[in-house]
mmCIF file of C-alpha atoms in Angstrom:
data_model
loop_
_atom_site.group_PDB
_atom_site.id
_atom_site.type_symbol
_atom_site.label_atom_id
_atom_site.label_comp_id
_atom_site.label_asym_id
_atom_site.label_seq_id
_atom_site.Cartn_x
_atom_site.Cartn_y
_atom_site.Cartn_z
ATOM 1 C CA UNK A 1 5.585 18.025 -4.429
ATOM 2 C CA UNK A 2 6.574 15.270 -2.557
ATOM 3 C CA UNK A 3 8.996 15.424 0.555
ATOM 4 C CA UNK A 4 11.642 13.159 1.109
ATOM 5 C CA UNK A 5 12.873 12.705 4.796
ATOM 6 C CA UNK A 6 15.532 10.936 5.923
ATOM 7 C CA UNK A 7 16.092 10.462 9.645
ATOM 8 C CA UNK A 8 19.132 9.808 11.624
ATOM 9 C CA UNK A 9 18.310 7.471 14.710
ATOM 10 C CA UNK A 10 20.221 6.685 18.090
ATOM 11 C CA UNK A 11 22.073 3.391 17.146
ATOM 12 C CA UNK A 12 23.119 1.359 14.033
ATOM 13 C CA UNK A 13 20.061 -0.711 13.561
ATOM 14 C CA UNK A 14 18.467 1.336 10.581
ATOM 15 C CA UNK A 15 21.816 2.950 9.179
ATOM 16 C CA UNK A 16 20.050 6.618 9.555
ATOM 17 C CA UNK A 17 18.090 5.934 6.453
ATOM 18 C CA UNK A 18 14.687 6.144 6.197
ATOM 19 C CA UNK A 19 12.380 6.665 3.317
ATOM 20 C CA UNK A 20 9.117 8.551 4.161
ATOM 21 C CA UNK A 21 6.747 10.592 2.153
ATOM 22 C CA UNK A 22 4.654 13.399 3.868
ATOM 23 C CA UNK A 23 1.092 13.351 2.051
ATOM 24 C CA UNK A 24 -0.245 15.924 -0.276
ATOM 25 C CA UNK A 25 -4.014 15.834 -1.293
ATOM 26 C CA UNK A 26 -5.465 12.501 -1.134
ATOM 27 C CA UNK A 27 -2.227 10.499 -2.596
ATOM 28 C CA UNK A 28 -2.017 8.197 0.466
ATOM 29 C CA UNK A 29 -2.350 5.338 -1.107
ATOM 30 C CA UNK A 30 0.623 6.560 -3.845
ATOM 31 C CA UNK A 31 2.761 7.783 -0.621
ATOM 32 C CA UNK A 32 1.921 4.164 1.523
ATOM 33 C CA UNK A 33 3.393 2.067 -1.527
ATOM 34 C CA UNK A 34 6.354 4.080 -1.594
ATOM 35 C CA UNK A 35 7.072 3.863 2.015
ATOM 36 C CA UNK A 36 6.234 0.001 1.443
ATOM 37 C CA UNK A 37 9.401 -0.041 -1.314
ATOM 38 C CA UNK A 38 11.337 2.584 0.427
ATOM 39 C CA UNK A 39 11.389 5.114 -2.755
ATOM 40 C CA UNK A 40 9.524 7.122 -4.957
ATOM 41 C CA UNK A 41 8.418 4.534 -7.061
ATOM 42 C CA UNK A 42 5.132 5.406 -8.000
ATOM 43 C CA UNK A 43 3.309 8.574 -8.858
ATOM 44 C CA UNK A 44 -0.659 9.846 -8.625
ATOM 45 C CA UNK A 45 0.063 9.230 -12.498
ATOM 46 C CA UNK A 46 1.075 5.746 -12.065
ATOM 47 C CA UNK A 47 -1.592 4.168 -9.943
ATOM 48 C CA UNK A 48 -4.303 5.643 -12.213
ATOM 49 C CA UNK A 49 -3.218 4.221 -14.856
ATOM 50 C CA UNK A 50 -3.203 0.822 -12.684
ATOM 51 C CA UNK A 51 -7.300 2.272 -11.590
ATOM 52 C CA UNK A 52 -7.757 2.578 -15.417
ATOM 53 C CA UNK A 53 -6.745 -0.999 -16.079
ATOM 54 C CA UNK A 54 -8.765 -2.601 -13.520
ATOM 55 C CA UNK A 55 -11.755 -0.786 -14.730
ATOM 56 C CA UNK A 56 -11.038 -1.756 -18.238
ATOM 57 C CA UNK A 57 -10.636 -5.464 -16.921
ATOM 58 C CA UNK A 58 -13.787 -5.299 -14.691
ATOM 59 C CA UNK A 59 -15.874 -4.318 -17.524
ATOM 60 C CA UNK A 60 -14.672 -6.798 -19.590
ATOM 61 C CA UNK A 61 -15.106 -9.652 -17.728
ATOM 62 C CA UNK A 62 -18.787 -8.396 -17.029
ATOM 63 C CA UNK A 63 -18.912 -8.309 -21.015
ATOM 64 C CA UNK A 64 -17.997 -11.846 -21.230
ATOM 65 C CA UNK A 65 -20.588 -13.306 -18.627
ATOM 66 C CA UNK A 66 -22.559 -13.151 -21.792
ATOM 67 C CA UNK A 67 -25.811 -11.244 -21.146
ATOM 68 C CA UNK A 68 -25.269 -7.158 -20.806
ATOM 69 C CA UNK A 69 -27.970 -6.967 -17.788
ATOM 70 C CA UNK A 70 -28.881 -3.669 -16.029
ATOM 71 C CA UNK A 71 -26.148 -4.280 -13.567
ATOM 72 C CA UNK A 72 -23.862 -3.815 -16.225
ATOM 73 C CA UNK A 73 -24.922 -0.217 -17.920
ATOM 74 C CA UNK A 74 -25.225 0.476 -14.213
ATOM 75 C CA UNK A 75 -21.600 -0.276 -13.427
ATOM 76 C CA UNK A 76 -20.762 1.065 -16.795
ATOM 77 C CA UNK A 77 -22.226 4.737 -16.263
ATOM 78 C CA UNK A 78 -20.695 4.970 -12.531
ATOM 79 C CA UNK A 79 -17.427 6.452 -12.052
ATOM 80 C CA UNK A 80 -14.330 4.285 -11.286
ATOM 81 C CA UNK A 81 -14.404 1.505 -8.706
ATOM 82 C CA UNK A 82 -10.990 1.944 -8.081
ATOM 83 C CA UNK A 83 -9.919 5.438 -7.962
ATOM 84 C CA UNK A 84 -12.203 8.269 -6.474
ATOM 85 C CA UNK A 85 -12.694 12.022 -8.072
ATOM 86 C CA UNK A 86 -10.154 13.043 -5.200
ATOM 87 C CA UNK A 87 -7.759 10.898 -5.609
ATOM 88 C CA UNK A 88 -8.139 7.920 -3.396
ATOM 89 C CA UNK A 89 -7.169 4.591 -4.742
ATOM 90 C CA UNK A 90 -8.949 0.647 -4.199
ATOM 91 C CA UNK A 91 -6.937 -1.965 -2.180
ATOM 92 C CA UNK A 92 -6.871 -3.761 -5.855
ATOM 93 C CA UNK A 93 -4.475 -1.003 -7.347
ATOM 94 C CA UNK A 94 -2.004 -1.492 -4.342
ATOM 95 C CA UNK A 95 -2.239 -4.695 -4.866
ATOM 96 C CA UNK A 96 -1.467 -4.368 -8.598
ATOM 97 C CA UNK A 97 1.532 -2.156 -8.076
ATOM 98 C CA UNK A 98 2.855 -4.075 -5.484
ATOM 99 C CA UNK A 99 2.621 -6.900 -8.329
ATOM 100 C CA UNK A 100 4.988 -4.863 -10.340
ATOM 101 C CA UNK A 101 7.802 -5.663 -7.262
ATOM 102 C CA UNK A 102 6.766 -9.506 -7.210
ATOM 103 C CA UNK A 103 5.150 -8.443 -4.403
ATOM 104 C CA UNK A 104 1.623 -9.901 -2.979
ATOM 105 C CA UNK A 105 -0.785 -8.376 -0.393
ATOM 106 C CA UNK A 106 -2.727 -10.676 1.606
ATOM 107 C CA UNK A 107 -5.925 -9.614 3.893
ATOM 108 C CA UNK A 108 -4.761 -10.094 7.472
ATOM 109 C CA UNK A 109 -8.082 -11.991 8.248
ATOM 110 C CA UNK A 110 -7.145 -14.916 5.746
ATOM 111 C CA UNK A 111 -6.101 -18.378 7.125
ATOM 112 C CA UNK A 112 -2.914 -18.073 5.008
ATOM 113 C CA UNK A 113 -1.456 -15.111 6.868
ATOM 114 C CA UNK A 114 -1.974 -16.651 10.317
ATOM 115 C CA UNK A 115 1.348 -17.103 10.839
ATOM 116 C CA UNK A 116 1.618 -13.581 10.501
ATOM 117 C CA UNK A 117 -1.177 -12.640 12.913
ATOM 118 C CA UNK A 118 0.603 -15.241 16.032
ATOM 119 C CA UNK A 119 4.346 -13.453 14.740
ATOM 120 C CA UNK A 120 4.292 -10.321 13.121
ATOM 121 C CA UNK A 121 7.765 -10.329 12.375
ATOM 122 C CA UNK A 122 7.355 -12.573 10.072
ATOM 123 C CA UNK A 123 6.437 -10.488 7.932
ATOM 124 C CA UNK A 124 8.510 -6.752 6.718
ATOM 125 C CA UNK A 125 5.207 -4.633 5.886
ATOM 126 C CA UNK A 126 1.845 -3.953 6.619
ATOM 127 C CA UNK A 127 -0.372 -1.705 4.793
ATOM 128 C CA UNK A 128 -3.466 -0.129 6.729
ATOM 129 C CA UNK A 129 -6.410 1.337 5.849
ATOM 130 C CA UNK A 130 -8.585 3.869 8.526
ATOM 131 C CA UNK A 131 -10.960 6.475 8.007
ATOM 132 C CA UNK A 132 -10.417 6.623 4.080
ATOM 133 C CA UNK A 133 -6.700 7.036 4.530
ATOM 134 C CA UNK A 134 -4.089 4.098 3.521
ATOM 135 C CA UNK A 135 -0.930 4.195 5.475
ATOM 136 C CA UNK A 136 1.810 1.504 6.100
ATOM 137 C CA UNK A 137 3.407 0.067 9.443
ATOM 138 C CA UNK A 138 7.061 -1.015 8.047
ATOM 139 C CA UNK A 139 9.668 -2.910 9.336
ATOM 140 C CA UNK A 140 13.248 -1.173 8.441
ATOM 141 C CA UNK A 141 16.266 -2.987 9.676
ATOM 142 C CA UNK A 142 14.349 -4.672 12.595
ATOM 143 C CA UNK A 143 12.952 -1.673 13.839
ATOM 144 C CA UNK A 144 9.260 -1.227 13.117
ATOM 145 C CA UNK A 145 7.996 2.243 12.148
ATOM 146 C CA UNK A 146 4.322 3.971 11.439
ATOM 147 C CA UNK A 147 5.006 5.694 8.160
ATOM 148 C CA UNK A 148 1.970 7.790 7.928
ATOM 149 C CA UNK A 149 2.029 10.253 5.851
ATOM 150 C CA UNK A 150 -0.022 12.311 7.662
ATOM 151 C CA UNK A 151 2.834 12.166 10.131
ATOM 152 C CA UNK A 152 5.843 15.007 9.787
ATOM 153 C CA UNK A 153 8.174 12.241 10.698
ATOM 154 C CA UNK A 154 7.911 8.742 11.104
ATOM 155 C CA UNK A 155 7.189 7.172 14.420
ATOM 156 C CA UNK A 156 8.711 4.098 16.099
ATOM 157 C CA UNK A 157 7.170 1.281 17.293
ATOM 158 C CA UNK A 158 8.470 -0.232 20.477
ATOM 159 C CA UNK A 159 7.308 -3.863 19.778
ATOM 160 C CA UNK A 160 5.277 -5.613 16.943
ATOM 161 C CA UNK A 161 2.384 -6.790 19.261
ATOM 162 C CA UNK A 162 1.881 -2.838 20.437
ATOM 163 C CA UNK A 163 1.668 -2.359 16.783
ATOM 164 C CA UNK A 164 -0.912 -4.896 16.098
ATOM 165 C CA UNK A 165 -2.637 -4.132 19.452
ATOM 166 C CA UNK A 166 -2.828 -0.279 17.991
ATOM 167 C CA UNK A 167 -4.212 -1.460 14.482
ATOM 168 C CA UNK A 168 -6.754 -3.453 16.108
ATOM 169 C CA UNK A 169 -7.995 -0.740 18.266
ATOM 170 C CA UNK A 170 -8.299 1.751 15.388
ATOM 171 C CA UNK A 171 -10.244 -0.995 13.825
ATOM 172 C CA UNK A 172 -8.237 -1.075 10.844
ATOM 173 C CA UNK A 173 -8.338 -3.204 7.644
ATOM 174 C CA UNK A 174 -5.017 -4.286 7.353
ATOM 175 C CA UNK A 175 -3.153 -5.991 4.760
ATOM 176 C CA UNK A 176 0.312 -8.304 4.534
ATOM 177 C CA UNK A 177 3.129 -7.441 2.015
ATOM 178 C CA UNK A 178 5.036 -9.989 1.174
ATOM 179 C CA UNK A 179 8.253 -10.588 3.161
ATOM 180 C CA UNK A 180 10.568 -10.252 0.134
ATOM 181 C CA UNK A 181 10.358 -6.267 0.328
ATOM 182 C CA UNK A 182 13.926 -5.991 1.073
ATOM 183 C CA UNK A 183 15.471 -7.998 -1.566
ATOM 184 C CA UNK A 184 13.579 -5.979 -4.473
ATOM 185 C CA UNK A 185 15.859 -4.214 -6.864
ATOM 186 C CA UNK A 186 15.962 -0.788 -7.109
ATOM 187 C CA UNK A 187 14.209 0.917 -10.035
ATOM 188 C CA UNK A 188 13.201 3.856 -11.004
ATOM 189 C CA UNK A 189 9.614 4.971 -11.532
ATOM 190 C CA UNK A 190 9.814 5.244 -15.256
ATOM 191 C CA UNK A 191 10.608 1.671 -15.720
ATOM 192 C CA UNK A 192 7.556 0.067 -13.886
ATOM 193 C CA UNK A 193 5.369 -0.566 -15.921
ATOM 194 C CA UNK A 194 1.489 -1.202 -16.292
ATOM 195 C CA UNK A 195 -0.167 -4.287 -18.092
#
């Protein structure tokens, strides 16, 4: 069961509201696109079916290269690329469900999200990924937060370059959402839908 915590906060800045999942299992990567979209958008149920179509669409396009070489039947036999026996999910099916939301993620090392890296508030989301756990660093009213699940309750971040600062000490892969996060309609998770 997921938790839903909302948190009231000293000033009007945030409105009280925040949306933040504490993790069960090894769902972070279901938990960090919810706090991304600030709801319960997505289930374990959703993203593997996002894992499933990636697979299906990896293996084809290895079809089409025209030979079926060793590589392939090896690839073929192995499990899923993009979702693990426990539960853990590829940067490709965040990616995909953030596609559902118009939504792109864009690796923080690319020349097209400098702008981000010299201004991080730029930008209204990042997602992270350490030690096999996906988390996201969210920007909610103007106030930046750490939304870890692994966190009872999120934390606030001073200032955006403390933020960065911390991600780059952890060594952490991190990732750009789209700036449009907070103009995406509402909708529930029945009514995303997968390719």
């Amino acid at each position: 069961m997921v938790e839903l915590k909302r948190h009231g906060h000293e000033g009007p800045s945030n409105g009280g509201m925040l949306y933040h999942e504490v993790q069960e299992s090894k769902l972070c990567a279901v938990h960090c696109v919810n706090t991304v979209l600030q709801g319960p958008f997505f289930s374990e149920f959703d993203l593997a079916e996002l894992a499933s179509y990636l697979d299906r669409m990896e293996q084809q396009m290895m079809l089409e290269g025209g030979t079926v070489s060793d590589d392939f039947f090896r690839f073929d036999s192995e499990e899923s690329h993009n979702v693990s026996m426990d539960g853990d999910f590829s940067i490709q099916v965040l990616q995909k469900a953030l596609e559902v939301w118009d939504l792109q993620v864009t690796p923080l090392n690319c020349p097209v999200a400098e702008p981000a890296q010299i201004d991080p508030e730029l930008e209204n989301s990042f997602i992270c990924h350490s030690q096999d756990h996906w988390f996201c660093i969210r920007k909610v009213d103007g106030e930046w937060y750490n939304l870890s699940q692994t966190y009872s309750d999120p934390s606030q971040t001073s200032r955006e370059e403390e933020m960065l600062l911390d991600m780059e000490d952890e060594d952490l892969k991190a990732a750009i959402a789209a700036s449009l996060m907070d103009s995406a309609p509402a909708m529930a998770s029945s009514e995303a839908h997968v390719p």
